[in-house]
Amino acid sequence: MAQAVKQVVPPALNLHIEPKNPIELEHMLTSLAALGRRFQSYAKEELDMGRGETAKLYISSIKPGSIDISLIPDFFEAGKHAAGAIVAAGAGDVLETVKGFAESIQTLFKTFNKPVKEADAPEISVRDCDDAVNIVKPIAEAGGTQTFNVNNVQGNQVLVFTVGSAEASRIMDHALHHRETLLLPETETRKSVALVWQKIDRSEARTAGATSPDKGRIEEIDPRAKSILFHEDVAEVKSEIMGEALLQMVYYVDVEIVRVDDKIKAYRVVGYHGKEPIDEVIDV
């Protein structure tokens, strides 16, 4: 009796998803698109291909029941069947590439499975944050598990790892938090500058946003009046400096410059060093 021979299959990155609830189509498509873009970047940067736009992942099969998707690579012409690419590149090379790419996804998940450490932060981009969020979002939102595995040409697994909904949610939370940190503008602080009030409201100090009913001028930065905010740690300073001769005084403060579209919109007071009458400043 002839011995059964295993069918030779293209090396692939396989996704097996078992959701608790239906997955929103947009989340699934966005997840796959993020994997595709990340594979292009991987091919260009890690493999030094120089033509990452033609290194694409193609869906070779989708199975019913739970969600099973096989992604196979094509390094050459867009639209060429991946099996042709395997013949040209060699199945072993393709397997190592797919395995390396899967390991890079696993590393991405590990990066955001905990709060990002300051030492690791310089290596993490906004795109990394976006990709992590988008790839795990189907399971984070719908619950269940998402398993990644890589098979060789005989169909044997050479790498496998699983992400559950709790881990997916942690990855999303940490990636979104670090994304916000990366998008915050650099803080420009000026020490002991002279603030002259133009208008001050009797309401509590404004600590958030970029506008405030309180207005003041800091001539050495910009002669035009700007909104005055207060850091929450020094919010009580506003009540301390309010008095009868408020508009006739100069107040010495430390401020953070708040910019929007590279234009100064406000000053945030972060320190207070006292006041003196404007007349005395002019006389000096």
Short mmCIF file of C-alpha atoms in Angstrom, two decimals:
data_model
loop_
_atom_site.label_atom_id
_atom_site.label_comp_id
_atom_site.label_asym_id
_atom_site.label_seq_id
_atom_site.Cartn_x
_atom_site.Cartn_y
_atom_site.Cartn_z
CA MET A 1 0.00 0.00 0.00
CA ALA A 2 1.43 3.37 -1.05
CA GLN A 3 2.43 5.69 1.79
CA ALA A 4 0.45 8.92 1.95
CA VAL A 5 2.52 11.95 1.01
CA LYS A 6 1.87 15.26 2.69
CA GLN A 7 0.79 17.96 0.29
CA VAL A 8 3.39 20.67 -0.24
CA VAL A 9 1.91 24.05 0.65
CA PRO A 10 3.33 27.57 0.51
CA PRO A 11 4.83 28.76 3.81
CA ALA A 12 2.15 30.95 5.37
CA LEU A 13 1.21 33.09 8.33
CA ASN A 14 -2.07 31.61 9.53
CA LEU A 15 -4.64 33.42 11.66
CA HIS A 16 -7.11 31.40 13.70
CA ILE A 17 -9.71 33.56 15.46
CA GLU A 18 -12.32 32.30 17.87
CA PRO A 19 -14.43 35.31 18.83
CA LYS A 20 -16.99 35.31 21.63
CA ASN A 21 -19.14 37.80 19.75
CA PRO A 22 -19.43 38.76 16.08
CA ILE A 23 -16.50 40.83 14.86
CA GLU A 24 -17.30 44.13 13.18
CA LEU A 25 -16.23 43.89 9.53
CA GLU A 26 -14.36 47.20 9.63
CA HIS A 27 -12.25 46.01 12.58
CA MET A 28 -11.32 42.78 10.78
CA LEU A 29 -10.42 44.53 7.53
CA THR A 30 -8.40 47.18 9.38
CA SER A 31 -6.52 44.44 11.24
CA LEU A 32 -5.60 42.66 8.00
CA ALA A 33 -4.62 45.95 6.34
CA ALA A 34 -2.29 46.74 9.26
CA LEU A 35 -0.64 43.33 8.88
CA GLY A 36 -0.20 43.95 5.15
CA ARG A 37 1.40 47.38 5.65
CA ARG A 38 3.63 46.05 8.39
CA PHE A 39 4.82 43.21 6.15
CA GLN A 40 5.80 45.75 3.48
CA SER A 41 7.80 47.72 6.05
CA TYR A 42 9.39 44.51 7.35
CA ALA A 43 10.47 43.48 3.84
CA LYS A 44 11.93 46.89 3.10
CA GLU A 45 13.67 47.58 6.41
CA GLU A 46 14.61 44.15 7.74
CA LEU A 47 15.27 42.37 4.43
CA ASP A 48 16.76 45.44 2.73
CA MET A 49 14.61 44.75 -0.33
CA GLY A 50 14.30 48.40 -1.33
CA ARG A 51 10.92 47.63 -2.90
CA GLY A 52 8.72 47.03 0.09
CA GLU A 53 5.62 48.12 -1.81
CA THR A 54 5.75 44.88 -3.84
CA ALA A 55 6.22 42.66 -0.78
CA LYS A 56 2.58 41.86 -0.17
CA LEU A 57 0.58 39.39 1.84
CA TYR A 58 -2.23 37.64 0.00
CA ILE A 59 -5.17 35.80 1.54
CA SER A 60 -4.95 32.25 0.21
CA SER A 61 -7.95 30.82 2.05
CA ILE A 62 -10.73 31.63 4.49
CA LYS A 63 -12.41 28.76 6.31
CA PRO A 64 -15.93 28.73 7.81
CA GLY A 65 -16.83 28.29 11.47
CA SER A 66 -14.22 30.10 13.47
CA ILE A 67 -12.21 32.54 11.38
CA ASP A 68 -9.22 30.91 9.68
CA ILE A 69 -7.15 33.01 7.29
CA SER A 70 -3.88 32.03 5.59
CA LEU A 71 -1.59 34.84 4.47
CA ILE A 72 1.13 34.02 1.94
CA PRO A 73 3.83 36.44 0.70
CA ASP A 74 4.62 37.70 -2.76
CA PHE A 75 7.92 39.60 -2.94
CA PHE A 76 7.84 40.33 -6.62
CA GLU A 77 5.13 41.58 -8.94
CA ALA A 78 1.87 42.68 -7.42
CA GLY A 79 -0.70 40.20 -8.60
CA LYS A 80 1.72 37.33 -9.24
CA HIS A 81 0.57 34.14 -7.51
CA ALA A 82 2.61 33.57 -4.35
CA ALA A 83 3.52 30.04 -5.37
CA GLY A 84 5.49 31.57 -8.25
CA ALA A 85 7.33 33.79 -5.80
CA ILE A 86 8.23 30.74 -3.72
CA VAL A 87 9.75 29.01 -6.74
CA ALA A 88 11.80 32.11 -7.53
CA ALA A 89 12.95 32.85 -3.99
CA GLY A 90 13.20 29.34 -2.59
CA ALA A 91 10.75 27.89 -0.08
CA GLY A 92 13.33 27.99 2.72
CA ASP A 93 13.96 31.71 2.26
CA VAL A 94 10.24 32.44 2.19
CA LEU A 95 9.68 30.36 5.35
CA GLU A 96 12.37 32.28 7.24
CA THR A 97 10.88 35.56 6.06
CA VAL A 98 7.35 34.65 7.15
CA LYS A 99 8.64 33.30 10.46
CA GLY A 100 10.73 36.45 11.06
CA PHE A 101 7.73 38.64 10.29
CA ALA A 102 5.53 36.66 12.69
CA GLU A 103 8.19 37.04 15.39
CA SER A 104 8.18 40.80 14.80
CA ILE A 105 4.42 40.84 15.43
CA GLN A 106 4.95 38.80 18.60
CA THR A 107 7.58 41.33 19.73
CA LEU A 108 5.18 44.20 18.99
CA PHE A 109 2.57 42.60 21.25
CA LYS A 110 5.13 42.05 24.02
CA THR A 111 6.16 45.71 23.77
CA PHE A 112 2.64 46.93 24.54
CA ASN A 113 1.54 44.15 26.88
CA LYS A 114 2.93 46.34 29.66
CA PRO A 115 3.44 50.10 30.05
CA VAL A 116 6.20 51.34 27.74
CA LYS A 117 9.50 51.88 29.56
CA GLU A 118 11.36 55.12 29.00
CA ALA A 119 14.40 53.18 27.76
CA ASP A 120 12.31 51.52 25.03
CA ALA A 121 10.33 54.63 24.04
CA PRO A 122 12.79 56.07 21.44
CA GLU A 123 12.46 52.90 19.34
CA ILE A 124 8.64 53.03 19.21
CA SER A 125 6.82 55.06 16.56
CA VAL A 126 3.25 56.28 16.22
CA ARG A 127 2.84 53.71 13.43
CA ASP A 128 3.87 50.95 15.86
CA CYS A 129 1.14 52.13 18.23
CA ASP A 130 -1.46 52.28 15.46
CA ASP A 131 -0.54 48.84 14.13
CA ALA A 132 -0.68 47.21 17.55
CA VAL A 133 -4.13 48.72 18.20
CA ASN A 134 -5.52 47.75 14.81
CA ILE A 135 -4.19 44.17 14.75
CA VAL A 136 -5.62 43.19 18.14
CA LYS A 137 -8.79 45.28 17.98
CA PRO A 138 -11.07 42.49 16.63
CA ILE A 139 -10.44 40.34 19.70
CA ALA A 140 -10.23 43.25 22.15
CA GLU A 141 -13.70 44.34 21.05
CA ALA A 142 -15.38 40.97 20.39
CA GLY A 143 -13.63 38.79 23.00
CA GLY A 144 -12.16 35.36 22.40
CA THR A 145 -8.68 34.47 21.12
CA GLN A 146 -6.49 35.20 18.14
CA THR A 147 -3.78 32.64 17.26
CA PHE A 148 -0.90 33.26 14.87
CA ASN A 149 1.03 30.33 13.48
CA VAL A 150 3.57 29.79 10.72
CA ASN A 151 3.74 26.57 8.74
CA ASN A 152 6.49 25.17 6.52
CA VAL A 153 6.00 23.58 3.08
CA GLN A 154 4.95 20.29 4.69
CA GLY A 155 2.24 22.09 6.66
CA ASN A 156 3.99 21.67 10.04
CA GLN A 157 3.89 24.54 12.54
CA VAL A 158 7.24 26.21 13.20
CA LEU A 159 5.92 29.09 15.35
CA VAL A 160 2.67 29.66 17.23
CA PHE A 161 1.43 32.24 19.74
CA THR A 162 -2.02 33.24 20.99
CA VAL A 163 -3.50 36.55 22.15
CA GLY A 164 -6.60 36.51 24.38
CA SER A 165 -9.08 39.34 24.78
CA ALA A 166 -7.62 40.51 28.12
CA GLU A 167 -4.12 40.73 26.66
CA ALA A 168 -5.48 42.39 23.51
CA SER A 169 -7.18 45.04 25.65
CA ARG A 170 -3.95 45.70 27.57
CA ILE A 171 -2.04 46.02 24.30
CA MET A 172 -4.60 48.52 23.00
CA ASP A 173 -4.61 50.59 26.20
CA HIS A 174 -0.82 50.82 26.46
CA ALA A 175 -0.40 51.53 22.72
CA LEU A 176 -3.03 54.28 22.78
CA HIS A 177 -1.49 55.84 25.90
CA HIS A 178 2.00 55.84 24.39
CA ARG A 179 0.61 57.24 21.12
CA GLU A 180 -0.80 60.21 23.03
CA THR A 181 2.59 60.73 24.66
CA LEU A 182 4.36 60.72 21.29
CA LEU A 183 1.93 63.25 19.82
CA LEU A 184 2.26 65.73 22.68
CA PRO A 185 4.26 68.79 21.55
CA GLU A 186 7.63 69.41 23.14
CA THR A 187 7.26 71.66 26.17
CA GLU A 188 9.00 75.02 25.96
CA THR A 189 9.50 76.49 29.44
CA ARG A 190 10.59 80.02 30.31
CA LYS A 191 11.75 80.90 33.82
CA SER A 192 11.03 84.09 35.80
CA VAL A 193 9.38 86.06 33.01
CA ALA A 194 7.39 89.26 33.64
CA LEU A 195 3.65 88.77 33.24
CA VAL A 196 1.35 91.78 32.99
CA TRP A 197 -2.35 91.05 33.26
CA GLN A 198 -4.74 92.46 30.69
CA LYS A 199 -7.86 90.72 31.98
CA ILE A 200 -8.55 88.29 34.80
CA ASP A 201 -11.78 86.43 35.48
CA ARG A 202 -13.06 85.69 38.98
CA SER A 203 -13.68 82.03 38.09
CA GLU A 204 -11.35 79.21 39.14
CA ALA A 205 -8.02 78.85 37.38
CA ARG A 206 -8.21 77.12 34.01
CA THR A 207 -5.85 74.12 33.94
CA ALA A 208 -6.75 72.36 30.65
CA GLY A 209 -7.17 73.27 27.00
CA ALA A 210 -5.54 76.17 25.15
CA THR A 211 -7.97 79.02 25.91
CA SER A 212 -8.93 80.90 29.06
CA PRO A 213 -10.90 84.02 30.02
CA ASP A 214 -7.71 85.20 31.77
CA LYS A 215 -5.44 87.20 29.45
CA GLY A 216 -1.95 88.54 29.93
CA ARG A 217 1.19 89.74 28.13
CA ILE A 218 4.77 88.52 28.42
CA GLU A 219 6.64 91.12 26.36
CA GLU A 220 9.90 89.19 26.10
CA ILE A 221 8.05 86.30 24.40
CA ASP A 222 5.25 88.03 22.44
CA PRO A 223 3.85 91.57 22.88
CA ARG A 224 0.28 90.37 22.23
CA ALA A 225 -1.96 89.18 25.04
CA LYS A 226 -2.48 85.42 25.35
CA SER A 227 -4.69 83.14 27.40
CA ILE A 228 -3.27 82.39 30.85
CA LEU A 229 -3.60 78.84 32.18
CA PHE A 230 -2.31 77.34 35.41
CA HIS A 231 -0.74 73.98 36.06
CA GLU A 232 -2.93 72.05 38.50
CA ASP A 233 -0.11 72.06 41.08
CA VAL A 234 -0.14 75.86 41.22
CA ALA A 235 -3.83 76.55 40.49
CA GLU A 236 -4.18 78.27 43.88
CA VAL A 237 -1.73 80.94 42.72
CA LYS A 238 -4.53 82.67 40.82
CA SER A 239 -6.43 83.46 44.00
CA GLU A 240 -3.20 84.63 45.69
CA ILE A 241 -2.36 87.20 43.00
CA MET A 242 -5.86 88.64 42.65
CA GLY A 243 -6.09 92.04 44.36
CA GLU A 244 -7.20 95.63 44.01
CA ALA A 245 -4.13 96.80 42.10
CA LEU A 246 -3.94 93.71 39.91
CA LEU A 247 -3.52 95.51 36.58
CA GLN A 248 -0.84 97.83 37.98
CA MET A 249 1.47 94.98 38.98
CA VAL A 250 4.10 92.87 37.28
CA TYR A 251 4.07 89.17 38.23
CA TYR A 252 7.18 87.03 37.88
CA VAL A 253 6.30 83.53 36.79
CA ASP A 254 7.64 80.37 35.19
CA VAL A 255 5.52 79.41 32.17
CA GLU A 256 5.11 76.67 29.63
CA ILE A 257 4.36 78.01 26.16
CA VAL A 258 1.26 76.38 24.67
CA ARG A 259 1.40 76.22 20.87
CA VAL A 260 -1.27 75.17 18.36
CA ASP A 261 -0.16 74.78 14.74
CA ASP A 262 3.19 76.25 15.81
CA LYS A 263 1.52 79.48 17.00
CA ILE A 264 1.53 80.62 20.62
CA LYS A 265 -2.01 80.31 21.98
CA ALA A 266 -1.47 80.46 25.73
CA TYR A 267 0.95 80.44 28.65
CA ARG A 268 0.61 77.86 31.42
CA VAL A 269 1.91 79.17 34.76
CA VAL A 270 3.97 76.49 36.49
CA GLY A 271 5.75 78.64 39.07
CA TYR A 272 5.27 82.00 40.84
CA HIS A 273 8.04 84.22 42.28
CA GLY A 274 6.22 87.32 43.46
CA LYS A 275 5.12 90.73 42.16
CA GLU A 276 6.00 94.41 42.18
CA PRO A 277 4.30 97.61 40.94
CA ILE A 278 4.72 98.43 37.25
CA ASP A 279 5.87 101.97 38.11
CA GLU A 280 8.86 100.61 40.03
CA VAL A 281 9.83 98.41 37.09
CA ILE A 282 9.62 101.37 34.68
CA ASP A 283 11.63 103.61 37.03
CA VAL A 284 14.42 101.05 37.09
#
